[in-house]
mmCIF file of C-alpha atoms in Angstrom:
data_model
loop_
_atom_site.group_PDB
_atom_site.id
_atom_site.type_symbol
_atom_site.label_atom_id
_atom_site.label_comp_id
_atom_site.label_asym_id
_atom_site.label_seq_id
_atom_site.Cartn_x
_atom_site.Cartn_y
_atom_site.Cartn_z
ATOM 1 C CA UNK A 1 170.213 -65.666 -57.038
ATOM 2 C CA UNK A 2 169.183 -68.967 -57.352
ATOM 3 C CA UNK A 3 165.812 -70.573 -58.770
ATOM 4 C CA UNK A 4 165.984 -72.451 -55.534
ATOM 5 C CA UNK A 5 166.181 -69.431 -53.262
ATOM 6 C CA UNK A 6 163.037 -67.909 -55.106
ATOM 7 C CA UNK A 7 161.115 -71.321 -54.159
ATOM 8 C CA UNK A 8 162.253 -71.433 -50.446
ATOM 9 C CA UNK A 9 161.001 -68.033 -50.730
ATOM 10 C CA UNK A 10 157.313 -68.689 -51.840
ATOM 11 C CA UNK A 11 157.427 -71.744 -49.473
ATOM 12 C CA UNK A 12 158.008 -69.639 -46.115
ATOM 13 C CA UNK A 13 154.532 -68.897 -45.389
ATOM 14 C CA UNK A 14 152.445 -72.009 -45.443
ATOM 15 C CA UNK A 15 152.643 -75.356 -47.009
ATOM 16 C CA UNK A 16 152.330 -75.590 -50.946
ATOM 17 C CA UNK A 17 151.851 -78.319 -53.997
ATOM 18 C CA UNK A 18 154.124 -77.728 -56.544
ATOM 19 C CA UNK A 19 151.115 -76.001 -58.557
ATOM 20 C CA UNK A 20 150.696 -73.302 -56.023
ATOM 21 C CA UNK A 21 154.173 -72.466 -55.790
ATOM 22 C CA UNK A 22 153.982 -71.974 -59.688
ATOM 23 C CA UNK A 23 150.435 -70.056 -59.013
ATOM 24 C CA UNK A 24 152.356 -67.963 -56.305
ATOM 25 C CA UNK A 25 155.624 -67.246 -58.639
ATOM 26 C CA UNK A 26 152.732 -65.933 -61.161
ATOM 27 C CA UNK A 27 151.468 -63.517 -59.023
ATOM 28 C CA UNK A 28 153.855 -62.414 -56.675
ATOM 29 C CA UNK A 29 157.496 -63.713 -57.562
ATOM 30 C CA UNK A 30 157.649 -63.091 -61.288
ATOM 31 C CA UNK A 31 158.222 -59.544 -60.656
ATOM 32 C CA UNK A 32 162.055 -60.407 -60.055
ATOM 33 C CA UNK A 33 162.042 -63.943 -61.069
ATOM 34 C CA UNK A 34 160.906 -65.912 -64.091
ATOM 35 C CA UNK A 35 160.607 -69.363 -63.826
ATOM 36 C CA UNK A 36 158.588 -72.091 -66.416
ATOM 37 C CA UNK A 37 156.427 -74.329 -63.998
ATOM 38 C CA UNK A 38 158.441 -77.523 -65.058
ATOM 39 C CA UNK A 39 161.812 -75.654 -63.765
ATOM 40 C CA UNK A 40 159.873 -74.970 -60.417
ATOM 41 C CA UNK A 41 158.451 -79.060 -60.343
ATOM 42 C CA UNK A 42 162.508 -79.858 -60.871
ATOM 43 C CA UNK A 43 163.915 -77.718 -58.746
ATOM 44 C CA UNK A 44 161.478 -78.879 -56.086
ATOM 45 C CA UNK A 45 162.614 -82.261 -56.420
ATOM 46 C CA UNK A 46 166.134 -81.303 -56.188
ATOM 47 C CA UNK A 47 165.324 -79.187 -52.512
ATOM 48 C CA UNK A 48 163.514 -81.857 -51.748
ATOM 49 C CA UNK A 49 166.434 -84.598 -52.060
ATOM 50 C CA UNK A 50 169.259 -82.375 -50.496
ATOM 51 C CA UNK A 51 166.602 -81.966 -47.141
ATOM 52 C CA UNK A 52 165.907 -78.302 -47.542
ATOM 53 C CA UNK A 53 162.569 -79.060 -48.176
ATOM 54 C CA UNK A 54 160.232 -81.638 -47.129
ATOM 55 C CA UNK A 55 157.023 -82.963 -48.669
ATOM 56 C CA UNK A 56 154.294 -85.200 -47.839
ATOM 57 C CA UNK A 57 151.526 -87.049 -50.097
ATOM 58 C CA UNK A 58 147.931 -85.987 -49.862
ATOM 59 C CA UNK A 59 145.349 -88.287 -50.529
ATOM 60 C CA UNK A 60 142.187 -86.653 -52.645
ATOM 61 C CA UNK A 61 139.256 -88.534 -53.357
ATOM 62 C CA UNK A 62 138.490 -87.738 -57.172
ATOM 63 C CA UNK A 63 141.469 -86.272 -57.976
ATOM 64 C CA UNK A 64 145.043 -87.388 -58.778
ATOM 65 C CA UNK A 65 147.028 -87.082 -54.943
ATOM 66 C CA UNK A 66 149.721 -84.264 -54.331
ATOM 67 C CA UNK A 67 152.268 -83.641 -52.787
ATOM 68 C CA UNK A 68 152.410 -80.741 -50.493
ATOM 69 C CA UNK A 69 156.107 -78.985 -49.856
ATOM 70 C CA UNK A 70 157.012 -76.742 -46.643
ATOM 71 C CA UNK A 71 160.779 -75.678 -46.035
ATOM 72 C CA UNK A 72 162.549 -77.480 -43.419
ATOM 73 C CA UNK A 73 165.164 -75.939 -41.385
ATOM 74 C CA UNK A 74 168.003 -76.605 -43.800
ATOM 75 C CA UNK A 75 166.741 -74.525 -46.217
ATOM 76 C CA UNK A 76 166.225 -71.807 -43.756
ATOM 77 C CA UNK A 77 169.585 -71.834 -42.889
ATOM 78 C CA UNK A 78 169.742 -71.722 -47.130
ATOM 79 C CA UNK A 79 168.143 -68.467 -47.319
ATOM 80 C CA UNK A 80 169.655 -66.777 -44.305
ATOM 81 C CA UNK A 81 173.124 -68.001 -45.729
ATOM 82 C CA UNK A 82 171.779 -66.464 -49.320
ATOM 83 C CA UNK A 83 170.919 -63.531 -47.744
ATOM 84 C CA UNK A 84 174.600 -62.840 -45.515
ATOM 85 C CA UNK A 85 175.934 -62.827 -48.978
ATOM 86 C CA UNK A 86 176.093 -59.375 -51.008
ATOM 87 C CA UNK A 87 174.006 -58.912 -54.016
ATOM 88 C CA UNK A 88 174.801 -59.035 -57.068
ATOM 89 C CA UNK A 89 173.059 -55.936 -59.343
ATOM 90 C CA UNK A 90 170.894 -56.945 -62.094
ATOM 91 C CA UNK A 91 170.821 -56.501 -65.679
ATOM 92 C CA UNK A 92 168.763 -55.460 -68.205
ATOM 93 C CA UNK A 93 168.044 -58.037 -71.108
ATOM 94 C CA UNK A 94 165.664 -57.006 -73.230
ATOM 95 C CA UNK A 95 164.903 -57.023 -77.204
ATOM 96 C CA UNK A 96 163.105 -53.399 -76.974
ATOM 97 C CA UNK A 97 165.870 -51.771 -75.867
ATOM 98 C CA UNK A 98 168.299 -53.084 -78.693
ATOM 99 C CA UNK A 99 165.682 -52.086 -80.895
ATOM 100 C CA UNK A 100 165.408 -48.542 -79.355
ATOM 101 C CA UNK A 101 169.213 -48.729 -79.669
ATOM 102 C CA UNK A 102 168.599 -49.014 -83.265
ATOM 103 C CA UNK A 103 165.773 -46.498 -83.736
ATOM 104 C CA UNK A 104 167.674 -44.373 -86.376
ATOM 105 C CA UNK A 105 168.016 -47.070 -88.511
ATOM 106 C CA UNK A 106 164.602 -48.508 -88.032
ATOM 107 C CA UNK A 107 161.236 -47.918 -89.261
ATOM 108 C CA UNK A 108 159.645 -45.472 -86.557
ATOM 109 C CA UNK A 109 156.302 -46.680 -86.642
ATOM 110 C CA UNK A 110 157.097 -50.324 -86.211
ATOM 111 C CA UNK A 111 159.051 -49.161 -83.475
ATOM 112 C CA UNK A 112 156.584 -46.438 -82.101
ATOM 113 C CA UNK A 113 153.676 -49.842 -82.320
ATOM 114 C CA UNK A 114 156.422 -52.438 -80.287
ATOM 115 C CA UNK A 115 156.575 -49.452 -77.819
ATOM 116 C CA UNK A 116 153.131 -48.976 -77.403
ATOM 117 C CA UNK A 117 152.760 -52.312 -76.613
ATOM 118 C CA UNK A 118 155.278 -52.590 -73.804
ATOM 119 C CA UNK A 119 153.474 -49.416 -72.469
ATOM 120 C CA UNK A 120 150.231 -50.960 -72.262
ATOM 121 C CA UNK A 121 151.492 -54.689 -71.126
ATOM 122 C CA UNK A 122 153.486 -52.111 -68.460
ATOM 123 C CA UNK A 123 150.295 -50.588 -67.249
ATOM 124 C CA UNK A 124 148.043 -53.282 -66.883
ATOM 125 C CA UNK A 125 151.030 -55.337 -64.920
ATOM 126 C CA UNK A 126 151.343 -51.485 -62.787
ATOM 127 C CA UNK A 127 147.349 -51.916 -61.791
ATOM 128 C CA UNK A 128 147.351 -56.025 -60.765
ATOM 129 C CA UNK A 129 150.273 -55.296 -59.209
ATOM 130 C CA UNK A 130 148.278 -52.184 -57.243
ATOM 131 C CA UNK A 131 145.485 -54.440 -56.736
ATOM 132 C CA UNK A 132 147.662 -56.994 -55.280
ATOM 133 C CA UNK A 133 148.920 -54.326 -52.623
ATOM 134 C CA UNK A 134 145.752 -52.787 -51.808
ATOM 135 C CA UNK A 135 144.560 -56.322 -50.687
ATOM 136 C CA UNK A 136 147.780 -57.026 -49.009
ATOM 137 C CA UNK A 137 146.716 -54.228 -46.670
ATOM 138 C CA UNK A 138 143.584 -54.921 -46.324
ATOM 139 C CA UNK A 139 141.915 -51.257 -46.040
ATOM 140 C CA UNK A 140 145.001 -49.887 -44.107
ATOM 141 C CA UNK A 141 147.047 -47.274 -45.460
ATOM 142 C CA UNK A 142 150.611 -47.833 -46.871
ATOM 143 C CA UNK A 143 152.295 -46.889 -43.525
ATOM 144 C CA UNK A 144 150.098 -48.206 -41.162
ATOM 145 C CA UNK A 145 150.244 -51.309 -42.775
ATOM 146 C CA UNK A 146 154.079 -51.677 -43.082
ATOM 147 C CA UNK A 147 154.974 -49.850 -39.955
ATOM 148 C CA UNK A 148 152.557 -51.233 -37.102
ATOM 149 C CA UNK A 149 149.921 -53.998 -38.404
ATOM 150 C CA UNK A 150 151.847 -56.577 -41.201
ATOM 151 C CA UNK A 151 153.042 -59.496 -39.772
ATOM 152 C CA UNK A 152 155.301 -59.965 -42.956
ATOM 153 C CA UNK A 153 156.213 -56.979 -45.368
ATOM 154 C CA UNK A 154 158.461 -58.605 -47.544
ATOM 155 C CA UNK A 155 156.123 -60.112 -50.089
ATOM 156 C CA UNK A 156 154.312 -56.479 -50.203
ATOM 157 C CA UNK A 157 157.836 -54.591 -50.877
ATOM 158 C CA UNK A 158 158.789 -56.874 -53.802
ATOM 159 C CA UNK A 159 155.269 -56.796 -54.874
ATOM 160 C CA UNK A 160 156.023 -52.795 -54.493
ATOM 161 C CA UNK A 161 159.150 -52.672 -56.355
ATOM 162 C CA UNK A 162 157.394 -54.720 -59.091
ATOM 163 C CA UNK A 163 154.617 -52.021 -59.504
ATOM 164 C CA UNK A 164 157.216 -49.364 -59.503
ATOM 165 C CA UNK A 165 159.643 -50.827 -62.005
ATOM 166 C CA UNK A 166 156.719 -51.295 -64.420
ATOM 167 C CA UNK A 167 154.875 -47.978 -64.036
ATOM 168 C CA UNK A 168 159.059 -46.854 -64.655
ATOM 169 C CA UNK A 169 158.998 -48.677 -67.735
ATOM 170 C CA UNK A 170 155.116 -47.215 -68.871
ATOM 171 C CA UNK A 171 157.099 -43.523 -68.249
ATOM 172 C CA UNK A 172 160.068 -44.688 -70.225
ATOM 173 C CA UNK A 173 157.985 -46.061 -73.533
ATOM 174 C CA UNK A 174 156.114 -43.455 -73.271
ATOM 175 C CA UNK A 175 158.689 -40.305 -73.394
ATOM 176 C CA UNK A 176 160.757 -42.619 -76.234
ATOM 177 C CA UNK A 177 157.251 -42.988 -78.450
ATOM 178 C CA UNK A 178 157.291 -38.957 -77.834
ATOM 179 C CA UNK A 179 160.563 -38.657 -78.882
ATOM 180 C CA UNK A 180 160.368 -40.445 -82.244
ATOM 181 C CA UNK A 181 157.050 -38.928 -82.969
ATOM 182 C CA UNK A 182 158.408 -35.226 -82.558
ATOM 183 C CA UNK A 183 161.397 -36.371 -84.842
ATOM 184 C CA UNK A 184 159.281 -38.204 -87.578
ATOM 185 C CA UNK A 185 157.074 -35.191 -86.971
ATOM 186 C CA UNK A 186 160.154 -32.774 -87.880
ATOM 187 C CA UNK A 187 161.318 -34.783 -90.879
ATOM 188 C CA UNK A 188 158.360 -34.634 -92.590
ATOM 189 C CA UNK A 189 158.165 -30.871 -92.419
ATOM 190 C CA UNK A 190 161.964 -30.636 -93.354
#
């Protein structure tokens, strides 16, 4: 995937400045994409110059004017070509896991602290992320919602999988900082 397909994507339910697509890949996208605002300001300009999106100035009073973006039919056809294709599996980058990978020739507590910290940056990004699906649905239950009242369930299943892979990754640190306790435990007694 793209950066560009992840913009068309946060552009396909209203018009946005280039701010509030940033604000929207904060809250909603970043759960499968990462992107630094001034790579989502450039890469508007770029979907902007091939036609797949279009913008228009607005004129505030007070206030520098913006520019408002909405996706034009090209880069409809963009994501519906994107999404013919098959996709590609992910994978995991990340420095905790080398350093689990590592553990037995690390310092236990410095690893058992890094751990901890995942954990808890794991289950605060778990509850916004429940937050963010209880008022997606709005006082409805999980299957009511998807099955007979959203209009759109796709940004509540990616929200979803976001809150799943990080309470996943809460379990994970959590049975690992178990593990190298019981063993640090077990060498101290040996």
């Amino acid at each position: 995937m793209a950066l560009r397909h992840a913009v068309l994507a946060a552009l396909l339910d209203e018009e946005l400045s280039g701010y509030q697509v940033t604000k929207a890949f904060a809250a909603g996208v970043a759960n499968f994409w990462h992107a630094l605002p001034q790579q989502v300001y450039a890469e508007l300009a770029k979907l902007e110059k091939e036609g797949m999106v279009a913008g228009r100035e607005v004129v505030q009073e007070g206030r520098p004017n913006k520019r408002l973006f909405r996706v034009t039919g090209e880069g409809l056809a963009e994501l519906e070509s994107f999404a013919a294709a098959a996709a590609k599996p992910a994978f995991l980058r990340e420095d905790l896991l080398v350093q689990v990978q590592a553990a037995d020739h690390l310092d236990a507590g410095v690893l058992i602290e890094r751990l901890a910290e995942r954990y808890a940056f794991a289950e605060a990004k778990a509850a916004l992320f429940e937050e963010q699906l209880r008022r997606m649905r709005g006082g409805l239950g999980e299957t009511e919602f998807l099955l007979r009242r959203a209009s759109r369930v796709g940004p509540y299943l990616t929200c979803r999988r976001g809150r799943d892979f990080e309470r996943a990754n809460r379990d994970w640190c959590r049975d690992v900082m178990e593990v190298l306790r019981a063993r640090q435990a077990a060498g101290e007694e040996a």
